[in-house]
Short mmCIF file of C-alpha atoms and ligand atoms in Angstrom, two decimals:
data_model
loop_
_atom_site.label_atom_id
_atom_site.label_comp_id
_atom_site.label_asym_id
_atom_site.label_seq_id
_atom_site.Cartn_x
_atom_site.Cartn_y
_atom_site.Cartn_z
CA MET A 1 0.00 0.00 0.00
CA THR A 2 1.31 3.47 -0.83
CA GLU A 3 1.82 5.94 1.98
CA THR A 4 -1.00 8.16 0.66
CA ALA A 5 -3.46 5.27 0.58
CA SER A 6 -2.51 4.22 4.09
CA ARG A 7 -2.94 7.79 5.42
CA ASP A 8 -6.33 7.93 3.70
CA ARG A 9 -7.72 4.95 5.55
CA PRO A 10 -10.47 6.18 7.88
CA SER A 11 -9.51 3.45 10.35
CA ARG A 12 -6.48 5.42 11.59
CA GLY A 13 -6.82 9.13 12.29
CA ARG A 14 -8.89 11.42 14.44
CA VAL A 15 -12.66 11.04 14.46
CA HIS A 16 -14.91 14.09 14.63
CA VAL A 17 -18.08 13.17 16.51
CA VAL A 18 -20.91 15.69 16.04
CA GLY A 19 -23.69 15.65 18.66
CA ALA A 20 -23.10 14.88 22.34
CA GLY A 21 -26.31 13.03 23.11
CA LEU A 22 -25.96 9.45 24.30
CA ALA A 23 -25.27 8.21 20.76
CA GLY A 24 -22.39 10.66 20.31
CA LEU A 25 -21.06 9.99 23.82
CA SER A 26 -21.21 6.25 23.20
CA ALA A 27 -19.41 6.60 19.83
CA ALA A 28 -16.73 8.86 21.33
CA LEU A 29 -16.15 6.49 24.26
CA ARG A 30 -15.88 3.43 22.02
CA LEU A 31 -13.57 5.18 19.52
CA GLY A 32 -11.31 6.26 22.36
CA LYS A 33 -11.17 2.68 23.58
CA LEU A 34 -10.20 1.61 20.06
CA GLY A 35 -7.30 4.02 20.29
CA ARG A 36 -8.69 6.74 18.01
CA PRO A 37 -8.19 10.41 18.87
CA VAL A 38 -11.64 11.99 19.27
CA ALA A 39 -13.01 15.52 18.86
CA LEU A 40 -16.61 15.85 20.09
CA TYR A 41 -18.74 18.85 19.04
CA GLU A 42 -22.11 19.82 20.53
CA ALA A 43 -24.43 22.66 19.47
CA ALA A 44 -25.86 23.23 22.96
CA SER A 45 -23.99 24.49 25.99
CA GLN A 46 -24.27 21.07 27.63
CA ALA A 47 -24.16 17.43 26.63
CA GLY A 48 -26.89 14.81 27.01
CA GLY A 49 -29.36 15.94 24.35
CA ARG A 50 -32.74 14.42 25.18
CA CYS A 51 -31.41 12.79 28.35
CA ARG A 52 -30.06 15.38 30.74
CA SER A 53 -30.61 17.17 34.06
CA TYR A 54 -30.38 20.81 35.04
CA VAL A 55 -31.13 23.09 37.97
CA ASP A 56 -34.54 24.63 37.46
CA ALA A 57 -34.70 28.24 38.68
CA LYS A 58 -38.44 28.12 39.47
CA LEU A 59 -38.36 24.89 41.49
CA GLU A 60 -34.82 25.52 42.83
CA ARG A 61 -34.18 21.83 42.34
CA SER A 62 -32.19 19.73 39.89
CA ILE A 63 -34.63 18.02 37.53
CA ASP A 64 -34.38 15.71 34.52
CA ASN A 65 -35.75 16.88 31.19
CA GLY A 66 -38.02 13.85 31.52
CA ASN A 67 -38.37 10.65 33.54
CA HIS A 68 -36.21 7.87 32.10
CA MET A 69 -36.25 4.20 33.02
CA LEU A 70 -34.03 1.33 31.93
CA LEU A 71 -34.74 -2.38 32.24
CA ALA A 72 -32.19 -5.09 32.96
CA ALA A 73 -32.74 -6.18 29.34
CA ASN A 74 -31.03 -2.93 28.24
CA THR A 75 -27.62 -4.54 28.42
CA ALA A 76 -25.76 -2.08 26.19
CA ALA A 77 -27.03 0.90 28.20
CA LEU A 78 -26.15 -0.74 31.52
CA ASP A 79 -22.69 -1.73 30.22
CA PHE A 80 -22.15 1.88 29.12
CA VAL A 81 -23.02 3.15 32.61
CA ALA A 82 -20.70 0.57 34.16
CA GLU A 83 -17.88 1.43 31.73
CA ILE A 84 -18.01 5.12 32.65
CA GLY A 85 -17.89 4.15 36.32
CA ALA A 86 -21.43 5.30 37.17
CA GLY A 87 -23.02 1.94 38.00
CA ASP A 88 -23.58 2.94 41.63
CA THR A 89 -25.67 5.98 40.58
CA LEU A 90 -28.47 3.73 39.30
CA THR A 91 -31.08 2.41 41.71
CA ARG A 92 -31.00 -1.36 42.04
CA PRO A 93 -34.31 -2.63 43.38
CA ASP A 94 -34.40 -6.20 44.68
CA ARG A 95 -37.58 -7.06 42.80
CA ALA A 96 -38.75 -6.65 39.22
CA ALA A 97 -42.05 -5.09 40.24
CA PHE A 98 -44.13 -2.28 38.75
CA PRO A 99 -46.82 -0.85 41.05
CA PHE A 100 -49.90 0.59 39.31
CA LEU A 101 -52.88 2.68 40.36
CA ASP A 102 -56.11 3.29 38.46
CA LEU A 103 -56.91 6.92 39.20
CA ALA A 104 -60.52 6.50 38.09
CA SER A 105 -61.45 3.42 40.10
CA GLY A 106 -58.87 3.55 42.91
CA GLU A 107 -57.80 -0.06 42.25
CA SER A 108 -54.10 -0.81 42.58
CA TRP A 109 -51.94 -3.76 41.58
CA THR A 110 -48.34 -4.72 40.94
CA VAL A 111 -47.07 -6.27 37.74
CA GLU A 112 -44.37 -8.66 38.90
CA PRO A 113 -43.05 -11.08 36.27
CA SER A 114 -42.16 -14.58 37.47
CA ASN A 115 -38.64 -15.95 37.61
CA GLY A 116 -37.81 -17.70 34.35
CA PRO A 117 -39.60 -17.65 31.02
CA ILE A 118 -42.89 -19.29 32.11
CA PRO A 119 -45.27 -16.46 33.14
CA TRP A 120 -46.74 -18.19 36.22
CA TRP A 121 -47.98 -14.82 37.46
CA ILE A 122 -50.75 -14.68 34.86
CA PHE A 123 -52.23 -17.93 36.24
CA SER A 124 -52.64 -16.46 39.74
CA ALA A 125 -55.75 -14.33 40.24
CA ALA A 126 -53.96 -12.47 43.05
CA ARG A 127 -51.07 -11.46 40.76
CA ARG A 128 -52.99 -10.77 37.57
CA ILE A 129 -54.08 -7.27 36.66
CA PRO A 130 -57.59 -6.75 38.13
CA GLY A 131 -60.36 -7.57 35.67
CA THR A 132 -58.20 -9.81 33.48
CA ALA A 133 -58.21 -13.58 32.91
CA ALA A 134 -55.17 -15.76 32.19
CA GLY A 135 -56.39 -16.43 28.64
CA ASP A 136 -56.35 -12.70 27.82
CA TYR A 137 -52.56 -12.61 28.10
CA LEU A 138 -52.05 -15.48 25.71
CA ALA A 139 -53.09 -13.22 22.82
CA ALA A 140 -49.55 -11.84 23.08
CA TRP A 141 -48.45 -14.62 20.73
CA LYS A 142 -50.10 -12.66 17.91
CA LEU A 143 -47.32 -10.08 18.26
CA ALA A 144 -44.73 -12.76 17.58
CA PHE A 145 -46.24 -13.41 14.16
CA ALA A 146 -46.95 -9.78 13.26
CA GLY A 147 -46.22 -8.63 9.74
CA ALA A 148 -43.96 -5.66 8.98
CA ASP A 149 -46.99 -3.42 8.42
CA ASP A 150 -49.04 -4.54 11.43
CA THR A 151 -49.77 -2.20 14.31
CA VAL A 152 -50.19 -3.32 17.91
CA ALA A 153 -53.93 -2.67 17.57
CA ASP A 154 -54.07 -4.87 14.43
CA CYS A 155 -52.82 -7.75 16.59
CA LEU A 156 -54.41 -7.11 19.97
CA ALA A 157 -57.42 -4.79 19.74
CA LYS A 158 -60.88 -6.31 19.51
CA SER A 159 -63.33 -5.23 16.86
CA GLY A 160 -66.18 -3.15 18.26
CA GLY A 161 -64.26 -0.67 20.40
CA ASP A 162 -64.19 -2.10 23.95
CA ASN A 163 -60.80 -3.71 24.29
CA GLY A 164 -61.15 -4.67 27.93
CA PRO A 165 -58.98 -4.17 31.03
CA LEU A 166 -55.83 -5.88 29.72
CA TRP A 167 -55.69 -3.46 26.81
CA GLU A 168 -56.26 -0.39 29.02
CA ARG A 169 -54.09 -1.54 31.92
CA PHE A 170 -51.25 -3.36 30.19
CA TRP A 171 -50.96 -3.06 26.41
CA VAL A 172 -51.59 0.68 26.15
CA PRO A 173 -49.25 1.62 29.06
CA LEU A 174 -46.56 -0.80 27.85
CA THR A 175 -46.71 0.38 24.25
CA VAL A 176 -46.61 4.10 24.98
CA ALA A 177 -43.86 3.62 27.59
CA ALA A 178 -41.68 1.50 25.31
CA LEU A 179 -42.44 3.05 21.89
CA ASN A 180 -43.83 6.52 22.70
CA THR A 181 -46.46 5.80 20.07
CA HIS A 182 -50.10 4.82 20.62
CA PRO A 183 -50.83 1.13 19.95
CA ARG A 184 -53.30 2.05 17.20
CA GLU A 185 -50.29 3.14 15.08
CA ALA A 186 -47.24 1.59 16.82
CA SER A 187 -45.32 -1.23 15.16
CA ALA A 188 -46.37 -4.65 16.45
CA ARG A 189 -42.99 -6.13 15.52
CA LEU A 190 -41.10 -3.58 17.57
CA LEU A 191 -43.34 -4.16 20.58
CA TRP A 192 -42.76 -7.89 20.18
CA LEU A 193 -39.02 -7.27 20.43
CA VAL A 194 -39.62 -5.44 23.73
CA VAL A 195 -41.82 -8.27 25.07
CA ARG A 196 -39.39 -10.96 23.86
CA GLU A 197 -36.39 -9.27 25.47
CA SER A 198 -38.12 -8.46 28.77
CA PHE A 199 -41.35 -10.18 29.92
CA ALA A 200 -40.74 -13.34 27.90
CA LYS A 201 -37.41 -13.84 29.71
CA GLY A 202 -38.89 -13.35 33.16
CA ALA A 203 -38.01 -11.21 36.16
CA ALA A 204 -34.25 -11.16 35.60
CA ALA A 205 -34.68 -9.19 32.37
CA CYS A 206 -37.34 -6.86 33.80
CA HIS A 207 -35.58 -5.25 36.77
CA PRO A 208 -36.19 -1.52 36.39
CA PHE A 209 -33.37 0.98 36.91
CA ILE A 210 -33.59 4.74 37.36
CA ALA A 211 -30.95 7.40 37.82
CA ARG A 212 -30.76 8.02 41.56
CA ASP A 213 -29.61 11.65 41.49
CA GLY A 214 -30.22 12.75 37.91
CA LEU A 215 -29.72 11.73 34.28
CA SER A 216 -26.61 13.87 33.84
CA GLU A 217 -25.01 12.41 36.97
CA THR A 218 -25.52 8.87 35.65
CA PHE A 219 -25.22 9.05 31.87
CA VAL A 220 -23.59 12.30 30.84
CA ASP A 221 -21.04 13.81 33.24
CA PRO A 222 -19.17 10.52 33.86
CA ALA A 223 -19.16 9.84 30.09
CA LEU A 224 -17.61 13.24 29.37
CA ALA A 225 -15.02 12.62 32.09
CA ALA A 226 -14.16 9.21 30.59
CA ILE A 227 -13.87 10.66 27.06
CA ARG A 228 -11.58 13.44 28.31
CA ALA A 229 -9.54 10.91 30.30
CA GLN A 230 -8.96 9.05 27.03
CA GLY A 231 -7.57 12.27 25.54
CA GLY A 232 -10.76 13.32 23.71
CA ALA A 233 -11.50 17.01 23.14
CA VAL A 234 -15.02 18.31 23.80
CA ALA A 235 -16.37 21.60 22.39
CA PHE A 236 -19.78 23.10 23.20
CA GLY A 237 -21.65 25.78 21.27
CA ARG A 238 -20.57 24.20 17.95
CA ARG A 239 -23.56 23.75 15.63
CA LEU A 240 -22.66 21.93 12.44
CA ARG A 241 -24.08 23.94 9.53
CA ALA A 242 -22.71 22.11 6.48
CA LEU A 243 -20.30 19.42 5.37
CA THR A 244 -17.98 19.55 2.36
CA PHE A 245 -17.75 16.41 0.25
CA GLN A 246 -15.17 15.40 -2.31
CA ALA A 247 -15.95 12.20 -4.22
CA ASP A 248 -16.68 9.60 -1.52
CA ARG A 249 -15.20 11.52 1.42
CA VAL A 250 -16.15 14.29 3.81
CA THR A 251 -13.35 16.84 3.71
CA ALA A 252 -14.53 19.64 6.01
CA LEU A 253 -17.05 20.55 8.69
CA ASP A 254 -18.58 24.03 8.73
CA PHE A 255 -19.50 25.25 12.22
CA GLY A 256 -20.19 28.81 11.08
CA GLU A 257 -17.37 30.74 12.71
CA GLN A 258 -15.11 27.68 12.72
CA GLN A 259 -14.17 25.54 9.70
CA VAL A 260 -12.66 22.18 10.59
CA PRO A 261 -10.80 20.27 7.87
CA VAL A 262 -11.29 16.50 7.86
CA GLU A 263 -7.82 15.35 6.91
CA PRO A 264 -7.06 12.18 4.95
CA GLY A 265 -7.32 9.26 7.40
CA GLU A 266 -9.81 11.14 9.57
CA ALA A 267 -13.50 10.32 9.86
CA VAL A 268 -16.81 11.77 11.06
CA VAL A 269 -19.68 10.38 13.14
CA LEU A 270 -22.90 12.33 12.74
CA ALA A 271 -24.89 11.68 15.95
CA LEU A 272 -27.72 14.14 15.39
CA PRO A 273 -31.51 13.81 15.52
CA PRO A 274 -33.00 12.53 12.23
CA ALA A 275 -34.17 15.86 10.81
CA GLY A 276 -30.77 17.46 11.49
CA ALA A 277 -28.90 14.62 9.82
CA ALA A 278 -31.24 14.59 6.80
CA ASP A 279 -30.90 18.36 6.33
CA LEU A 280 -27.10 18.06 6.22
CA LEU A 281 -26.73 14.92 4.10
CA PRO A 282 -27.99 15.07 0.52
CA GLY A 283 -30.24 12.14 -0.32
CA LEU A 284 -30.45 10.70 3.23
CA GLN A 285 -33.81 9.09 3.91
CA ALA A 286 -34.70 9.47 7.58
CA PRO A 287 -37.86 9.04 9.66
CA ARG A 288 -38.82 12.66 10.38
CA ASP A 289 -42.20 11.98 11.95
CA ALA A 290 -41.86 12.42 15.76
CA ARG A 291 -44.04 12.00 18.86
CA PRO A 292 -43.97 14.21 21.97
CA ILE A 293 -43.49 13.43 25.65
CA VAL A 294 -44.76 15.87 28.27
CA ASN A 295 -43.30 15.95 31.78
CA ALA A 296 -44.48 17.85 34.84
CA HIS A 297 -42.06 18.42 37.72
CA ILE A 298 -43.90 19.39 40.87
CA ARG A 299 -42.20 20.61 44.01
CA LEU A 300 -44.42 19.44 46.82
CA PRO A 301 -45.65 22.15 49.18
CA GLU A 302 -43.69 22.24 52.44
CA GLY A 303 -45.04 19.74 54.95
CA ALA A 304 -47.00 17.81 52.31
CA THR A 305 -46.68 14.12 53.12
CA PRO A 306 -47.62 11.65 50.41
CA GLN A 307 -50.08 9.16 51.91
CA ARG A 308 -49.07 6.52 49.44
CA ARG A 309 -45.50 5.59 50.23
CA LEU A 310 -43.48 4.54 47.20
CA ALA A 311 -40.75 1.97 47.71
CA PRO A 312 -37.50 3.80 48.56
CA ASP A 313 -35.46 1.56 46.23
CA LEU A 314 -37.75 2.31 43.28
CA PRO A 315 -40.04 5.29 43.95
CA ILE A 316 -42.20 4.96 40.82
CA LEU A 317 -45.89 4.39 40.16
CA GLY A 318 -47.64 3.53 36.90
CA LEU A 319 -50.93 5.39 36.44
CA VAL A 320 -53.99 4.66 34.33
CA GLY A 321 -57.41 6.31 34.26
CA GLY A 322 -56.01 9.88 34.38
CA ALA A 323 -53.76 11.99 32.19
CA ALA A 324 -50.35 10.81 33.46
CA ASP A 325 -48.63 7.50 32.65
CA TRP A 326 -45.85 7.40 35.27
CA LEU A 327 -45.06 9.15 38.52
CA PHE A 328 -41.51 9.29 39.89
CA LEU A 329 -40.67 10.70 43.34
CA ARG A 330 -37.21 12.14 44.10
CA GLY A 331 -36.89 14.04 47.37
CA ASP A 332 -39.73 16.57 47.41
CA VAL A 333 -40.13 16.62 43.62
CA VAL A 334 -42.81 14.52 41.94
CA SER A 335 -42.27 14.07 38.19
CA LEU A 336 -45.02 12.85 35.92
CA THR A 337 -44.65 11.57 32.37
CA VAL A 338 -47.18 11.51 29.58
CA SER A 339 -45.92 9.65 26.51
CA ALA A 340 -47.38 9.83 23.00
CA ALA A 341 -48.77 13.14 24.29
CA GLU A 342 -49.92 14.70 21.01
CA ASP A 343 -52.95 16.28 22.66
CA LEU A 344 -51.28 17.57 25.84
CA ALA A 345 -48.26 18.98 24.01
CA GLU A 346 -50.55 21.46 22.25
CA ARG A 347 -52.34 22.67 25.40
CA PRO A 348 -51.18 25.70 27.46
CA ALA A 349 -48.66 24.82 30.18
CA GLU A 350 -50.97 26.10 32.98
CA GLU A 351 -53.73 23.76 31.86
CA VAL A 352 -51.32 20.80 31.70
CA ALA A 353 -49.96 21.71 35.14
CA ALA A 354 -53.47 21.76 36.67
CA LEU A 355 -54.36 18.42 35.10
CA LEU A 356 -51.18 16.68 36.25
CA TRP A 357 -51.32 18.17 39.76
CA ARG A 358 -54.84 16.75 40.04
CA ASP A 359 -53.47 13.29 39.12
CA THR A 360 -50.61 13.71 41.62
CA ALA A 361 -52.89 14.78 44.46
CA ARG A 362 -55.17 11.82 43.78
CA ALA A 363 -52.30 9.34 43.46
CA LEU A 364 -50.47 10.44 46.60
CA GLY A 365 -53.45 11.51 48.71
CA LEU A 366 -52.46 15.19 48.81
CA ASP A 367 -54.59 18.32 49.05
CA SER A 368 -55.63 19.08 45.47
CA GLN A 369 -56.37 22.72 46.44
CA ALA A 370 -52.71 23.37 47.24
CA GLU A 371 -50.78 25.37 44.65
CA PRO A 372 -47.35 23.80 44.29
CA LEU A 373 -44.57 25.04 42.00
CA VAL A 374 -44.81 23.20 38.69
CA ARG A 375 -42.48 23.10 35.69
CA ILE A 376 -43.89 21.68 32.47
CA ILE A 377 -41.40 20.38 29.89
CA LYS A 378 -42.76 19.56 26.47
CA GLU A 379 -40.32 17.54 24.39
CA LYS A 380 -42.20 17.88 21.13
CA ARG A 381 -39.81 15.62 19.22
CA ALA A 382 -39.06 13.20 22.05
CA THR A 383 -38.66 10.17 19.76
CA LEU A 384 -39.46 9.18 16.23
CA ALA A 385 -43.00 7.90 15.65
CA GLN A 386 -42.42 4.15 15.88
CA THR A 387 -44.91 3.23 13.21
CA PRO A 388 -44.37 0.47 10.65
CA ALA A 389 -43.90 3.08 7.89
CA ALA A 390 -41.36 5.19 9.81
CA LEU A 391 -39.31 2.20 10.92
CA LYS A 392 -38.68 1.29 7.28
CA LEU A 393 -36.85 4.61 6.88
CA ARG A 394 -34.25 3.92 9.59
CA PRO A 395 -30.79 3.86 7.98
CA GLY A 396 -27.85 1.84 9.28
CA PRO A 397 -24.57 3.49 10.29
CA ARG A 398 -23.02 3.20 6.81
CA THR A 399 -23.37 6.12 4.37
CA ARG A 400 -22.21 6.59 0.80
CA TRP A 401 -19.22 8.55 2.13
CA ARG A 402 -16.63 6.10 3.34
CA ASN A 403 -15.34 8.27 6.20
CA LEU A 404 -18.81 9.20 7.51
CA ALA A 405 -20.99 7.07 9.81
CA LEU A 406 -24.40 7.79 11.32
CA ALA A 407 -25.48 7.30 14.93
CA GLY A 408 -28.61 8.15 16.90
CA ASP A 409 -31.46 6.32 18.61
CA TRP A 410 -33.45 6.61 15.34
CA THR A 411 -30.95 4.66 13.23
CA ASP A 412 -31.59 1.01 12.49
CA THR A 413 -30.36 -0.69 15.63
CA GLY A 414 -33.39 -3.00 15.71
CA TYR A 415 -34.33 -1.50 19.10
CA PRO A 416 -36.94 1.13 19.98
CA ALA A 417 -35.65 4.72 20.03
CA THR A 418 -34.33 4.66 23.59
CA ILE A 419 -31.08 4.99 25.51
CA GLU A 420 -30.35 1.37 24.57
CA SER A 421 -30.66 2.18 20.88
CA ALA A 422 -28.61 5.39 21.19
CA VAL A 423 -25.75 3.56 22.93
CA ARG A 424 -25.84 0.67 20.45
CA SER A 425 -25.85 3.08 17.50
CA GLY A 426 -22.73 4.82 18.79
CA THR A 427 -20.93 1.51 19.15
CA ALA A 428 -21.99 0.43 15.65
CA ALA A 429 -20.73 3.68 14.09
CA ALA A 430 -17.40 3.41 15.94
CA ARG A 431 -16.91 -0.20 14.85
CA LEU A 432 -17.71 0.63 11.24
CA LEU A 433 -15.11 3.40 11.10
CA ALA A 434 -12.51 1.34 12.92
CA LYS A 435 -12.70 -1.48 10.40
CA PRO A 436 -9.46 -1.78 8.47
C1 FAD B 1 -38.99 13.02 27.92
C2 FAD B 1 -38.25 11.80 27.43
C3 FAD B 1 -38.36 10.60 28.12
C4 FAD B 1 -37.66 9.49 27.68
N1 FAD B 1 -37.74 8.33 28.41
C5 FAD B 1 -36.92 7.30 28.09
C6 FAD B 1 -36.86 6.16 28.93
O1 FAD B 1 -37.58 6.05 29.94
N2 FAD B 1 -35.99 5.17 28.60
C7 FAD B 1 -35.18 5.25 27.52
O2 FAD B 1 -34.38 4.34 27.31
N3 FAD B 1 -35.24 6.32 26.68
C8 FAD B 1 -36.08 7.34 26.94
N4 FAD B 1 -36.11 8.44 26.14
C9 FAD B 1 -35.35 8.44 24.88
C10 FAD B 1 -33.87 8.82 25.09
O3 FAD B 1 -33.76 10.02 25.81
C11 FAD B 1 -33.25 8.99 23.70
O4 FAD B 1 -33.44 7.79 22.97
C12 FAD B 1 -31.76 9.29 23.72
O5 FAD B 1 -31.44 10.28 24.67
C13 FAD B 1 -31.37 9.77 22.31
O6 FAD B 1 -29.98 10.03 22.25
P1 FAD B 1 -29.34 10.50 20.87
O7 FAD B 1 -27.91 10.76 21.14
O8 FAD B 1 -29.69 9.54 19.81
O9 FAD B 1 -30.08 11.86 20.45
P2 FAD B 1 -30.08 13.30 21.17
O10 FAD B 1 -30.15 13.12 22.63
O11 FAD B 1 -31.15 14.08 20.50
O12 FAD B 1 -28.65 13.90 20.83
C14 FAD B 1 -28.37 14.66 19.67
C15 FAD B 1 -27.41 15.78 20.07
O13 FAD B 1 -27.02 16.48 18.89
C16 FAD B 1 -27.02 17.86 19.17
N5 FAD B 1 -27.17 18.56 17.89
C17 FAD B 1 -28.29 18.68 17.14
N6 FAD B 1 -28.02 19.32 15.98
C18 FAD B 1 -26.69 19.60 16.01
C19 FAD B 1 -25.79 20.23 15.07
N7 FAD B 1 -26.22 20.69 13.88
N8 FAD B 1 -24.47 20.37 15.41
C20 FAD B 1 -24.02 19.88 16.62
N9 FAD B 1 -24.83 19.27 17.53
C21 FAD B 1 -26.14 19.12 17.22
C22 FAD B 1 -28.19 18.05 20.11
O14 FAD B 1 -28.08 19.26 20.84
C23 FAD B 1 -28.06 16.80 20.99
O15 FAD B 1 -27.23 17.02 22.10
C24 FAD B 1 -36.85 9.56 26.51
C25 FAD B 1 -36.77 10.76 25.81
C26 FAD B 1 -37.46 11.87 26.25
C27 FAD B 1 -37.33 13.17 25.48
#
C-alpha cells in the first residue's frame, strides 16, 4: 500500500463526533477505547441531548428533562453506565415489580413477572391485573407473528371498540412507555421485540433501573469525564451547519465561525436527531415523523406528606385512568410523564400543570387545592414515531461517504428509540469506522 493510501484509511486518524447526546457519547467512548483520537462537538452548551438534568430556577431543584427508566434487558445501556464508572448511581431494586394505580377506580396492583420464562404470574388471580383472565394474556403470541406493516392494535385490539382491562391496563401503558407511540399506530414487531427481550425472559430481564440523582449524573457527566480521560477534546456551542464532500469523502465541517478540515485518514460520526442529519446529508432518507413526551415536575408544598409511600429503592408508580402515565418521586419533587402526548403537548402549560397536579394529588393523597410550583417540559420531538412506515426509513450506520458514519437512537439498531438504541448506535458507528 502506498503511503498516501494508508494515510487515507479512515480506520487510523482522528474522528470528529458531532452531537453529544448518548449516541455521540457512546461513539466517542468506544472510539477512544479503540485508540482513536476523538473531537466531540455539541451545538448546545451542555451534553446529554434528550437525556439530561439541570437546575430549574423556578423549582430551585435539579430536575431531569423527563423521567427515564431502563430495564435489565437494556444490556448495552447498563454496560455503558458501568464502563463510565457510574453503575452505583443507578437504583437497584431487589424485585422486578411495577406498582400501578387506576386513578378513576382507585384499584391498585403490581405487575411482577415470574422468575424464568414461564409467566406463572398470569395464572394467579392475586397477581394478575384486576379484571383480566389468564387467557387474555395469551393473545400476546399474535405479536410474535406480526407482519412488517401490522400495528399493535391490528394484533391485539378487539373489533367493536371495547378492548377490555388488559388493553387499558397493560398493552396501552406498555406500548406508549416502550415506543412513545399509541398502539393504534405503533409497530407490532417492535413491541414484540420489547416483550421478547423483557417479559418473555422473566423477572431477571425486567428489573427496572432509574438514575438516583439525575440523568446527567448517571449518563452524561461521567461519560464526558471518561472521554476526556482518554484524551478526547469536547467543544460546546458548535452547531454543524454544512459538510464539504469530495468524491466519496467528507473533507470539512462548517461550524459557522469555525471551519474544521477533515484530513485524509480522519473520519466523522454524525450523531444528530434525524431531521438534522437529513438536512445536512444530501439524499439521506430518515424518519422525520416524531411523537412528543410531556413531563411535569412538581415541588411538593412544604409539609405535604404523600399518603401513598413509594418503595424507597424504586419510587415509581404507573398510572392509568387519568392523564399521566408514570409518577416518579425524588426528594420533594414529583415528576409525571405523559408519553405519546400529542394532545397535551398542544395545550397551554398552565392547563397541563393543573391536570397533572390533580393526578398527583389523587395518586399520593395530597390536598388538590394546594398550589405547588410546577415546571412543564414539552419535548415535542421526544422520539421518532415508531410506526411500521417510519421504521422502514431507519438507515444503518453506513453512508455513501466512506469516512462518515451515522449514529442516533433513530438509526436502524433494531431496538426502539431509547437509551439502549442510542448507545448501540454509537458503538456500531465506531466499529464501522474502525474497520481496516
Ligand atoms: C422526555 C423523554 C423521556 C424518555 N424516556 C426514556 C426512557 O424512559 N428510557 C429510555 O431508554 N429512553 C427514553 N427516552 C429516549 C432517550 O432520551 C433517547 O433515545 C436518547 O437520549 C437519544 O440520544 P441520541 O444521542 O440519539 O439523540 P439526542 O439526545 O437528541 O442527541 C443529539 C445531540 O445532537 C445535538 N445537535 C443537534 N443538531 C446539532 C448540530 N447541527 N451540530 C451539533 N450538535 C447538534 C443536540 O443538541 C443533541 O445534544 C426519553 C426521551 C425523552 C425526550
